[in-house]
PDB file of C-alpha atoms in Angstrom:
ATOM      1  CA  MET A   5      33.269  36.056-157.137  1.00  0.00           C
ATOM      2  CA  LEU A   6      35.311  37.245-160.141  1.00  0.00           C
ATOM      3  CA  VAL A   7      35.041  41.027-160.748  1.00  0.00           C
ATOM      4  CA  LEU A   8      36.172  42.564-163.976  1.00  0.00           C
ATOM      5  CA  ALA A   9      37.097  46.168-162.982  1.00  0.00           C
ATOM      6  CA  ALA A  10      37.585  48.912-165.620  1.00  0.00           C
ATOM      7  CA  THR A  11      40.496  51.259-164.840  1.00  0.00           C
ATOM      8  CA  PRO A  12      41.118  54.740-166.217  1.00  0.00           C
ATOM      9  CA  ILE A  13      42.208  55.044-169.837  1.00  0.00           C
ATOM     10  CA  GLY A  14      44.524  58.037-168.988  1.00  0.00           C
ATOM     11  CA  ASN A  15      43.080  60.361-166.239  1.00  0.00           C
ATOM     12  CA  PRO A  16      43.188  58.753-162.793  1.00  0.00           C
ATOM     13  CA  ALA A  17      40.351  61.031-161.718  1.00  0.00           C
ATOM     14  CA  ASP A  18      37.979  58.911-163.843  1.00  0.00           C
ATOM     15  CA  ALA A  19      38.351  56.023-161.413  1.00  0.00           C
ATOM     16  CA  SER A  20      35.204  55.138-159.647  1.00  0.00           C
ATOM     17  CA  GLN A  21      34.772  54.791-155.882  1.00  0.00           C
ATOM     18  CA  ARG A  22      33.821  51.152-156.497  1.00  0.00           C
ATOM     19  CA  LEU A  23      37.140  50.517-158.206  1.00  0.00           C
ATOM     20  CA  ARG A  24      38.945  51.987-155.162  1.00  0.00           C
ATOM     21  CA  ASP A  25      36.857  49.770-152.754  1.00  0.00           C
ATOM     22  CA  LEU A  26      37.534  46.631-154.838  1.00  0.00           C
ATOM     23  CA  LEU A  27      41.265  47.242-154.983  1.00  0.00           C
ATOM     24  CA  ALA A  28      41.389  47.784-151.183  1.00  0.00           C
ATOM     25  CA  ASP A  29      39.185  44.884-150.193  1.00  0.00           C
ATOM     26  CA  ALA A  30      39.954  42.063-152.853  1.00  0.00           C
ATOM     27  CA  ASP A  31      41.562  38.860-151.688  1.00  0.00           C
ATOM     28  CA  VAL A  32      43.436  38.771-154.966  1.00  0.00           C
ATOM     29  CA  VAL A  33      44.030  41.435-157.664  1.00  0.00           C
ATOM     30  CA  ALA A  34      45.169  39.937-160.990  1.00  0.00           C
ATOM     31  CA  ALA A  35      46.777  42.780-163.080  1.00  0.00           C
ATOM     32  CA  GLU A  36      48.019  42.891-166.653  1.00  0.00           C
ATOM     33  CA  ASP A  37      51.015  44.924-165.410  1.00  0.00           C
ATOM     34  CA  THR A  38      51.625  44.897-161.623  1.00  0.00           C
ATOM     35  CA  ARG A  39      53.842  48.012-161.758  1.00  0.00           C
ATOM     36  CA  ARG A  40      51.056  50.038-163.408  1.00  0.00           C
ATOM     37  CA  LEU A  41      48.674  48.763-160.879  1.00  0.00           C
ATOM     38  CA  ARG A  42      50.914  49.899-158.022  1.00  0.00           C
ATOM     39  CA  ARG A  43      51.156  53.264-159.626  1.00  0.00           C
ATOM     40  CA  LEU A  44      47.479  53.565-160.138  1.00  0.00           C
ATOM     41  CA  ALA A  45      46.749  52.567-156.470  1.00  0.00           C
ATOM     42  CA  SER A  46      49.271  55.199-155.427  1.00  0.00           C
ATOM     43  CA  ASP A  47      47.567  57.861-157.472  1.00  0.00           C
ATOM     44  CA  LEU A  48      44.232  56.833-155.981  1.00  0.00           C
ATOM     45  CA  GLY A  49      45.521  56.750-152.396  1.00  0.00           C
ATOM     46  CA  VAL A  50      44.473  53.047-152.119  1.00  0.00           C
ATOM     47  CA  GLN A  51      46.353  50.477-150.122  1.00  0.00           C
ATOM     48  CA  ILE A  52      46.014  47.058-151.672  1.00  0.00           C
ATOM     49  CA  ALA A  53      45.736  44.510-148.890  1.00  0.00           C
ATOM     50  CA  GLY A  54      45.247  41.289-150.908  1.00  0.00           C
ATOM     51  CA  ARG A  55      47.687  39.338-152.946  1.00  0.00           C
ATOM     52  CA  VAL A  56      48.705  40.815-156.316  1.00  0.00           C
ATOM     53  CA  VAL A  57      49.546  38.602-159.170  1.00  0.00           C
ATOM     54  CA  SER A  58      50.312  39.228-162.820  1.00  0.00           C
ATOM     55  CA  TYR A  59      47.852  38.252-165.519  1.00  0.00           C
ATOM     56  CA  PHE A  60      48.861  38.975-169.088  1.00  0.00           C
ATOM     57  CA  GLU A  61      48.870  37.398-172.518  1.00  0.00           C
ATOM     58  CA  GLY A  62      52.014  35.465-171.841  1.00  0.00           C
ATOM     59  CA  ASN A  63      50.865  33.631-168.723  1.00  0.00           C
ATOM     60  CA  GLU A  64      47.043  33.490-169.070  1.00  0.00           C
ATOM     61  CA  SER A  65      46.911  29.832-169.787  1.00  0.00           C
ATOM     62  CA  ARG A  66      49.137  28.952-166.696  1.00  0.00           C
ATOM     63  CA  ARG A  67      47.568  31.504-164.451  1.00  0.00           C
ATOM     64  CA  THR A  68      43.930  30.787-165.174  1.00  0.00           C
ATOM     65  CA  PRO A  69      43.639  27.452-163.282  1.00  0.00           C
ATOM     66  CA  GLU A  70      45.348  29.074-160.280  1.00  0.00           C
ATOM     67  CA  LEU A  71      42.804  31.913-160.178  1.00  0.00           C
ATOM     68  CA  VAL A  72      39.892  29.622-160.600  1.00  0.00           C
ATOM     69  CA  GLY A  73      41.189  27.668-157.608  1.00  0.00           C
ATOM     70  CA  GLU A  74      41.140  30.870-155.577  1.00  0.00           C
ATOM     71  CA  LEU A  75      37.615  31.519-156.645  1.00  0.00           C
ATOM     72  CA  GLU A  76      36.489  27.955-155.753  1.00  0.00           C
ATOM     73  CA  ALA A  77      38.033  28.560-152.323  1.00  0.00           C
ATOM     74  CA  GLY A  78      35.519  31.369-151.756  1.00  0.00           C
ATOM     75  CA  ARG A  79      37.855  34.386-152.434  1.00  0.00           C
ATOM     76  CA  THR A  80      37.152  37.439-154.411  1.00  0.00           C
ATOM     77  CA  VAL A  81      39.428  37.987-157.434  1.00  0.00           C
ATOM     78  CA  VAL A  82      39.487  41.383-159.151  1.00  0.00           C
ATOM     79  CA  LEU A  83      40.929  41.486-162.584  1.00  0.00           C
ATOM     80  CA  VAL A  84      42.319  44.667-163.978  1.00  0.00           C
ATOM     81  CA  THR A  85      44.228  45.577-167.224  1.00  0.00           C
ATOM     82  CA  ASP A  86      46.419  48.500-167.992  1.00  0.00           C
ATOM     83  CA  ALA A  87      43.407  50.634-169.109  1.00  0.00           C
ATOM     84  CA  GLY A  88      39.698  50.186-169.651  1.00  0.00           C
ATOM     85  CA  MET A  89      37.640  47.048-169.353  1.00  0.00           C
ATOM     86  CA  PRO A  90      39.388  43.608-169.094  1.00  0.00           C
ATOM     87  CA  SER A  91      38.713  41.097-171.844  1.00  0.00           C
ATOM     88  CA  VAL A  92      37.957  43.809-174.395  1.00  0.00           C
ATOM     89  CA  SER A  93      41.168  43.563-176.603  1.00  0.00           C
ATOM     90  CA  ASP A  94      42.919  42.739-173.323  1.00  0.00           C
ATOM     91  CA  PRO A  95      43.480  39.623-171.078  1.00  0.00           C
ATOM     92  CA  GLY A  96      40.470  38.351-169.354  1.00  0.00           C
ATOM     93  CA  TYR A  97      38.369  36.154-171.729  1.00  0.00           C
ATOM     94  CA  ARG A  98      40.098  32.802-170.685  1.00  0.00           C
ATOM     95  CA  LEU A  99      39.490  33.561-167.083  1.00  0.00           C
ATOM     96  CA  VAL A 100      35.809  34.588-167.527  1.00  0.00           C
ATOM     97  CA  ALA A 101      35.080  31.456-169.545  1.00  0.00           C
ATOM     98  CA  ALA A 102      36.905  29.181-167.040  1.00  0.00           C
ATOM     99  CA  ALA A 103      34.978  30.897-164.100  1.00  0.00           C
ATOM    100  CA  VAL A 104      31.622  30.424-165.833  1.00  0.00           C
ATOM    101  CA  ASP A 105      32.391  26.746-166.613  1.00  0.00           C
ATOM    102  CA  ALA A 106      33.191  26.312-162.842  1.00  0.00           C
ATOM    103  CA  GLY A 107      29.911  27.799-161.820  1.00  0.00           C
ATOM    104  CA  ILE A 108      31.498  30.883-160.286  1.00  0.00           C
ATOM    105  CA  ASP A 109      29.732  34.363-160.241  1.00  0.00           C
ATOM    106  CA  VAL A 110      31.166  36.784-162.688  1.00  0.00           C
ATOM    107  CA  THR A 111      30.425  40.539-162.517  1.00  0.00           C
ATOM    108  CA  SER A 112      31.877  43.781-163.689  1.00  0.00           C
ATOM    109  CA  ALA A 113      32.667  47.185-162.189  1.00  0.00           C
ATOM    110  CA  PRO A 114      32.234  49.297-165.407  1.00  0.00           C
ATOM    111  CA  GLY A 115      34.108  52.331-166.148  1.00  0.00           C
ATOM    112  CA  PRO A 116      36.197  54.163-168.740  1.00  0.00           C
ATOM    113  CA  SER A 117      36.308  52.782-172.263  1.00  0.00           C
ATOM    114  CA  ALA A 118      38.461  54.046-175.063  1.00  0.00           C
ATOM    115  CA  ALA A 119      36.174  52.435-177.654  1.00  0.00           C
ATOM    116  CA  LEU A 120      32.998  54.189-176.313  1.00  0.00           C
ATOM    117  CA  ALA A 121      34.856  57.520-175.582  1.00  0.00           C
ATOM    118  CA  ALA A 122      36.131  57.723-179.141  1.00  0.00           C
ATOM    119  CA  LEU A 123      32.868  56.808-180.752  1.00  0.00           C
ATOM    120  CA  ALA A 124      31.109  59.493-178.632  1.00  0.00           C
ATOM    121  CA  VAL A 125      33.474  62.255-179.780  1.00  0.00           C
ATOM    122  CA  SER A 126      34.058  61.067-183.284  1.00  0.00           C
ATOM    123  CA  GLY A 127      31.065  63.056-184.757  1.00  0.00           C
ATOM    124  CA  LEU A 128      30.120  59.935-186.617  1.00  0.00           C
ATOM    125  CA  PRO A 129      26.749  57.961-186.242  1.00  0.00           C
ATOM    126  CA  VAL A 130      26.523  56.110-182.880  1.00  0.00           C
ATOM    127  CA  ASP A 131      23.160  54.461-183.154  1.00  0.00           C
ATOM    128  CA  ARG A 132      24.692  51.257-184.557  1.00  0.00           C
ATOM    129  CA  PHE A 133      28.549  50.355-184.451  1.00  0.00           C
ATOM    130  CA  THR A 134      30.916  47.503-184.577  1.00  0.00           C
ATOM    131  CA  PHE A 135      34.003  47.148-182.529  1.00  0.00           C
ATOM    132  CA  GLU A 136      36.810  45.660-184.502  1.00  0.00           C
ATOM    133  CA  GLY A 137      39.714  45.873-182.012  1.00  0.00           C
ATOM    134  CA  PHE A 138      43.179  45.570-183.310  1.00  0.00           C
ATOM    135  CA  LEU A 139      43.706  44.779-187.095  1.00  0.00           C
ATOM    136  CA  PRO A 140      46.187  42.021-188.049  1.00  0.00           C
ATOM    137  CA  ARG A 141      49.778  43.191-187.940  1.00  0.00           C
ATOM    138  CA  LYS A 142      50.801  41.629-191.263  1.00  0.00           C
ATOM    139  CA  ALA A 143      49.861  43.930-194.277  1.00  0.00           C
ATOM    140  CA  GLY A 144      48.237  41.073-196.279  1.00  0.00           C
ATOM    141  CA  GLU A 145      46.057  39.871-193.336  1.00  0.00           C
ATOM    142  CA  ARG A 146      45.195  43.519-192.511  1.00  0.00           C
ATOM    143  CA  ASP A 147      44.102  44.256-196.017  1.00  0.00           C
ATOM    144  CA  ARG A 148      41.966  41.178-196.211  1.00  0.00           C
ATOM    145  CA  ALA A 149      40.230  42.032-192.941  1.00  0.00           C
ATOM    146  CA  LEU A 150      39.507  45.645-194.268  1.00  0.00           C
ATOM    147  CA  ALA A 151      38.222  44.183-197.601  1.00  0.00           C
ATOM    148  CA  ALA A 152      35.685  42.132-195.587  1.00  0.00           C
ATOM    149  CA  LEU A 153      34.458  45.374-194.027  1.00  0.00           C
ATOM    150  CA  VAL A 154      34.023  47.516-197.270  1.00  0.00           C
ATOM    151  CA  ASP A 155      30.261  47.094-197.227  1.00  0.00           C
ATOM    152  CA  GLU A 156      29.742  47.326-193.377  1.00  0.00           C
ATOM    153  CA  PRO A 157      27.080  49.883-192.901  1.00  0.00           C
ATOM    154  CA  ARG A 158      27.805  50.507-189.215  1.00  0.00           C
ATOM    155  CA  THR A 159      30.444  52.909-187.786  1.00  0.00           C
ATOM    156  CA  MET A 160      33.557  50.851-187.079  1.00  0.00           C
ATOM    157  CA  VAL A 161      35.905  51.344-184.134  1.00  0.00           C
ATOM    158  CA  PHE A 162      39.544  50.055-184.195  1.00  0.00           C
ATOM    159  CA  PHE A 163      42.375  50.160-181.798  1.00  0.00           C
ATOM    160  CA  GLU A 164      45.810  50.717-183.281  1.00  0.00           C
ATOM    161  CA  ALA A 165      49.394  51.090-182.063  1.00  0.00           C
ATOM    162  CA  PRO A 166      50.814  54.569-182.772  1.00  0.00           C
ATOM    163  CA  HIS A 167      53.702  53.352-184.823  1.00  0.00           C
ATOM    164  CA  ARG A 168      51.214  51.491-187.266  1.00  0.00           C
ATOM    165  CA  THR A 169      48.566  54.196-187.409  1.00  0.00           C
ATOM    166  CA  ALA A 170      49.912  55.887-190.609  1.00  0.00           C
ATOM    167  CA  ASP A 171      50.121  52.515-192.522  1.00  0.00           C
ATOM    168  CA  THR A 172      46.595  51.510-191.254  1.00  0.00           C
ATOM    169  CA  LEU A 173      45.071  54.832-192.394  1.00  0.00           C
ATOM    170  CA  ASP A 174      46.669  54.343-195.860  1.00  0.00           C
ATOM    171  CA  ALA A 175      45.275  50.788-195.972  1.00  0.00           C
ATOM    172  CA  MET A 176      41.798  52.070-194.945  1.00  0.00           C
ATOM    173  CA  ARG A 177      41.999  54.803-197.608  1.00  0.00           C
ATOM    174  CA  ALA A 178      42.670  52.176-200.282  1.00  0.00           C
ATOM    175  CA  ALA A 179      39.851  49.786-198.908  1.00  0.00           C
ATOM    176  CA  PHE A 180      37.154  52.231-198.148  1.00  0.00           C
ATOM    177  CA  GLY A 181      37.825  55.094-200.426  1.00  0.00           C
ATOM    178  CA  GLU A 182      39.533  58.550-199.826  1.00  0.00           C
ATOM    179  CA  GLN A 183      36.368  60.303-198.853  1.00  0.00           C
ATOM    180  CA  ARG A 184      35.129  57.877-196.217  1.00  0.00           C
ATOM    181  CA  PRO A 185      34.761  59.988-193.033  1.00  0.00           C
ATOM    182  CA  ALA A 186      36.860  59.021-190.029  1.00  0.00           C
ATOM    183  CA  ALA A 187      38.300  60.226-186.724  1.00  0.00           C
ATOM    184  CA  VAL A 188      41.608  59.542-185.106  1.00  0.00           C
ATOM    185  CA  CYS A 189      41.372  59.842-181.377  1.00  0.00           C
ATOM    186  CA  ARG A 190      44.603  59.658-179.441  1.00  0.00           C
ATOM    187  CA  GLU A 191      45.615  60.181-175.723  1.00  0.00           C
ATOM    188  CA  LEU A 192      41.887  60.355-174.740  1.00  0.00           C
ATOM    189  CA  THR A 193      41.338  61.992-171.253  1.00  0.00           C
ATOM    190  CA  LYS A 194      45.068  62.741-171.086  1.00  0.00           C
ATOM    191  CA  THR A 195      46.829  66.183-171.108  1.00  0.00           C
ATOM    192  CA  TYR A 196      47.537  66.042-174.859  1.00  0.00           C
ATOM    193  CA  GLU A 197      44.249  64.621-175.996  1.00  0.00           C
ATOM    194  CA  GLU A 198      43.702  65.068-179.761  1.00  0.00           C
ATOM    195  CA  VAL A 199      40.821  64.122-182.017  1.00  0.00           C
ATOM    196  CA  ARG A 200      41.413  64.625-185.793  1.00  0.00           C
ATOM    197  CA  ARG A 201      38.309  64.315-188.003  1.00  0.00           C
ATOM    198  CA  GLY A 202      38.093  64.292-191.713  1.00  0.00           C
ATOM    199  CA  PRO A 203      38.099  61.996-194.789  1.00  0.00           C
ATOM    200  CA  LEU A 204      40.589  59.091-194.689  1.00  0.00           C
ATOM    201  CA  ALA A 205      42.685  60.676-197.447  1.00  0.00           C
ATOM    202  CA  GLU A 206      43.195  63.858-195.269  1.00  0.00           C
ATOM    203  CA  LEU A 207      43.909  61.864-192.162  1.00  0.00           C
ATOM    204  CA  ALA A 208      46.434  59.583-193.941  1.00  0.00           C
ATOM    205  CA  VAL A 209      48.373  62.735-195.016  1.00  0.00           C
ATOM    206  CA  TRP A 210      48.124  64.088-191.371  1.00  0.00           C
ATOM    207  CA  ALA A 211      49.455  60.939-189.855  1.00  0.00           C
ATOM    208  CA  ARG A 212      52.492  60.737-192.067  1.00  0.00           C
ATOM    209  CA  PRO A 213      53.533  64.200-193.505  1.00  0.00           C
ATOM    210  CA  GLU A 214      56.504  64.362-195.791  1.00  0.00           C
ATOM    211  CA  GLY A 215      59.756  63.829-193.943  1.00  0.00           C
ATOM    212  CA  ASP A 216      57.982  62.929-190.626  1.00  0.00           C
ATOM    213  CA  ASP A 217      57.126  59.327-189.859  1.00  0.00           C
ATOM    214  CA  ALA A 218      56.467  59.928-186.072  1.00  0.00           C
ATOM    215  CA  ARG A 219      53.371  62.207-186.096  1.00  0.00           C
ATOM    216  CA  VAL A 220      51.122  59.887-184.083  1.00  0.00           C
ATOM    217  CA  ARG A 221      51.985  59.064-180.548  1.00  0.00           C
ATOM    218  CA  GLY A 222      50.186  57.662-177.524  1.00  0.00           C
ATOM    219  CA  GLU A 223      47.125  55.407-177.338  1.00  0.00           C
ATOM    220  CA  VAL A 224      45.220  55.509-180.550  1.00  0.00           C
ATOM    221  CA  THR A 225      41.541  54.692-181.452  1.00  0.00           C
ATOM    222  CA  VAL A 226      40.298  55.048-185.198  1.00  0.00           C
ATOM    223  CA  VAL A 227      36.624  55.483-185.843  1.00  0.00           C
ATOM    224  CA  VAL A 228      35.511  55.053-189.457  1.00  0.00           C
ATOM    225  CA  GLY A 229      32.065  55.735-190.909  1.00  0.00           C
ATOM    226  CA  GLY A 230      30.090  52.900-192.268  1.00  0.00           C
ATOM    227  CA  ALA A 231      29.580  52.330-195.929  1.00  0.00           C
ATOM    228  CA  PRO A 232      26.921  54.534-197.530  1.00  0.00           C
ATOM    229  CA  PRO A 233      23.768  52.741-198.740  1.00  0.00           C
ATOM    230  CA  ARG A 234      24.186  51.155-202.177  1.00  0.00           C
ATOM    231  CA  THR A 235      21.633  51.780-204.910  1.00  0.00           C
ATOM    232  CA  PHE A 236      20.571  49.028-207.252  1.00  0.00           C
ATOM    233  CA  ASP A 237      18.657  49.592-210.513  1.00  0.00           C
ATOM    234  CA  GLU A 238      15.759  47.483-211.464  1.00  0.00           C
ATOM    235  CA  ASP A 239      17.578  45.426-214.067  1.00  0.00           C
ATOM    236  CA  THR A 240      20.327  44.635-211.587  1.00  0.00           C
ATOM    237  CA  LEU A 241      17.921  43.385-209.017  1.00  0.00           C
ATOM    238  CA  ARG A 242      16.075  41.195-211.602  1.00  0.00           C
ATOM    239  CA  ALA A 243      19.539  39.820-212.663  1.00  0.00           C
ATOM    240  CA  MET A 244      20.409  38.982-209.160  1.00  0.00           C
ATOM    241  CA  VAL A 245      17.189  36.943-208.597  1.00  0.00           C
ATOM    242  CA  ALA A 246      17.714  35.143-211.893  1.00  0.00           C
ATOM    243  CA  GLU A 247      21.344  34.400-210.852  1.00  0.00           C
ATOM    244  CA  GLY A 248      19.958  32.807-207.516  1.00  0.00           C
ATOM    245  CA  GLU A 249      17.418  30.767-209.472  1.00  0.00           C
ATOM    246  CA  ARG A 250      20.209  29.396-211.747  1.00  0.00           C
ATOM    247  CA  ALA A 251      22.125  28.487-208.621  1.00  0.00           C
ATOM    248  CA  GLY A 252      19.333  26.276-207.441  1.00  0.00           C
ATOM    249  CA  LEU A 253      17.191  28.532-205.228  1.00  0.00           C
ATOM    250  CA  SER A 254      13.448  28.751-205.625  1.00  0.00           C
ATOM    251  CA  ARG A 255      12.206  32.061-206.810  1.00  0.00           C
ATOM    252  CA  LYS A 256      10.833  32.937-203.360  1.00  0.00           C
ATOM    253  CA  ASP A 257      14.196  32.079-201.811  1.00  0.00           C
ATOM    254  CA  ALA A 258      16.203  34.022-204.441  1.00  0.00           C
ATOM    255  CA  ILE A 259      13.955  37.052-203.902  1.00  0.00           C
ATOM    256  CA  ALA A 260      14.478  36.792-200.090  1.00  0.00           C
ATOM    257  CA  ASP A 261      18.323  36.385-200.599  1.00  0.00           C
ATOM    258  CA  VAL A 262      18.432  39.506-202.787  1.00  0.00           C
ATOM    259  CA  ALA A 263      16.416  41.549-200.432  1.00  0.00           C
ATOM    260  CA  THR A 264      18.740  40.545-197.556  1.00  0.00           C
ATOM    261  CA  ARG A 265      21.934  41.270-199.565  1.00  0.00           C
ATOM    262  CA  THR A 266      20.855  44.625-200.956  1.00  0.00           C
ATOM    263  CA  GLY A 267      18.690  46.034-198.054  1.00  0.00           C
ATOM    264  CA  VAL A 268      15.816  46.470-200.714  1.00  0.00           C
ATOM    265  CA  ARG A 269      12.431  45.495-199.245  1.00  0.00           C
ATOM    266  CA  ARG A 270      11.353  42.079-200.240  1.00  0.00           C
ATOM    267  CA  ARG A 271       8.033  43.263-201.646  1.00  0.00           C
ATOM    268  CA  VAL A 272       9.833  45.679-203.975  1.00  0.00           C
ATOM    269  CA  VAL A 273      12.036  42.959-205.345  1.00  0.00           C
ATOM    270  CA  PHE A 274       8.989  40.608-205.699  1.00  0.00           C
ATOM    271  CA  ASP A 275       7.085  43.260-207.732  1.00  0.00           C
ATOM    272  CA  LEU A 276      10.091  43.893-209.996  1.00  0.00           C
ATOM    273  CA  VAL A 277      10.519  40.168-210.875  1.00  0.00           C
ATOM    274  CA  HIS A 278       6.857  39.625-211.477  1.00  0.00           C
ATOM    275  CA  ARG A 279       6.023  42.974-213.130  1.00  0.00           C
TER     276      ARG A 279
END
């Protein structure tokens, strides 16, 4: 069996008893950073009896067949990353996919999650959200990714490196507007945990005050409120339906398309068009 085991995102006391048992009993422990794994095991008072191997972005392709071979031989393989759940913006997806293809059981030992912890403390709506992970590093690609999210109505959760956080907040301010509510969560569960809440304009200034480009340190998760509902007047809705018809849609399909795009009930659009 392959077990994806969540590790603490900062505070070792958040480790579950199940994680301790898995590390102690597994035949193979695959770790993103074996040194960090050893430190965690020491903090938890756990003796790892099985074989420890590295499994990180640089060797995933090569190591995956080897680990699948261990699983096919009947051994238990536990996969851990530096923090949180494997395969969520961390190594693991390739191994899970290969194990599933080989007919091997895959399960998880859930635990700490930076994305969920940040979402919970952000003060922003949590009923519906989208996890966007890390934005592209190149400015142009990052800006295009943000532009595609301008109308996203759900709360958005991003991971970011501390040295890029100020630039990312500036880009978010430009894309989403200065008053879009957000929260920057850093060092969650650690000694110097900090959550800054406010409009993007305020957070961008906080992240890079004049004369200081190193305000943000540690692990960072950014939570951004979704786009507010857009309002459409009657003439605009009628024009959108007419545009759809000119593009070749039937009136029924054009009405359905406008209702989907705007969030206005289909019956309302229908009545406007036929009034």
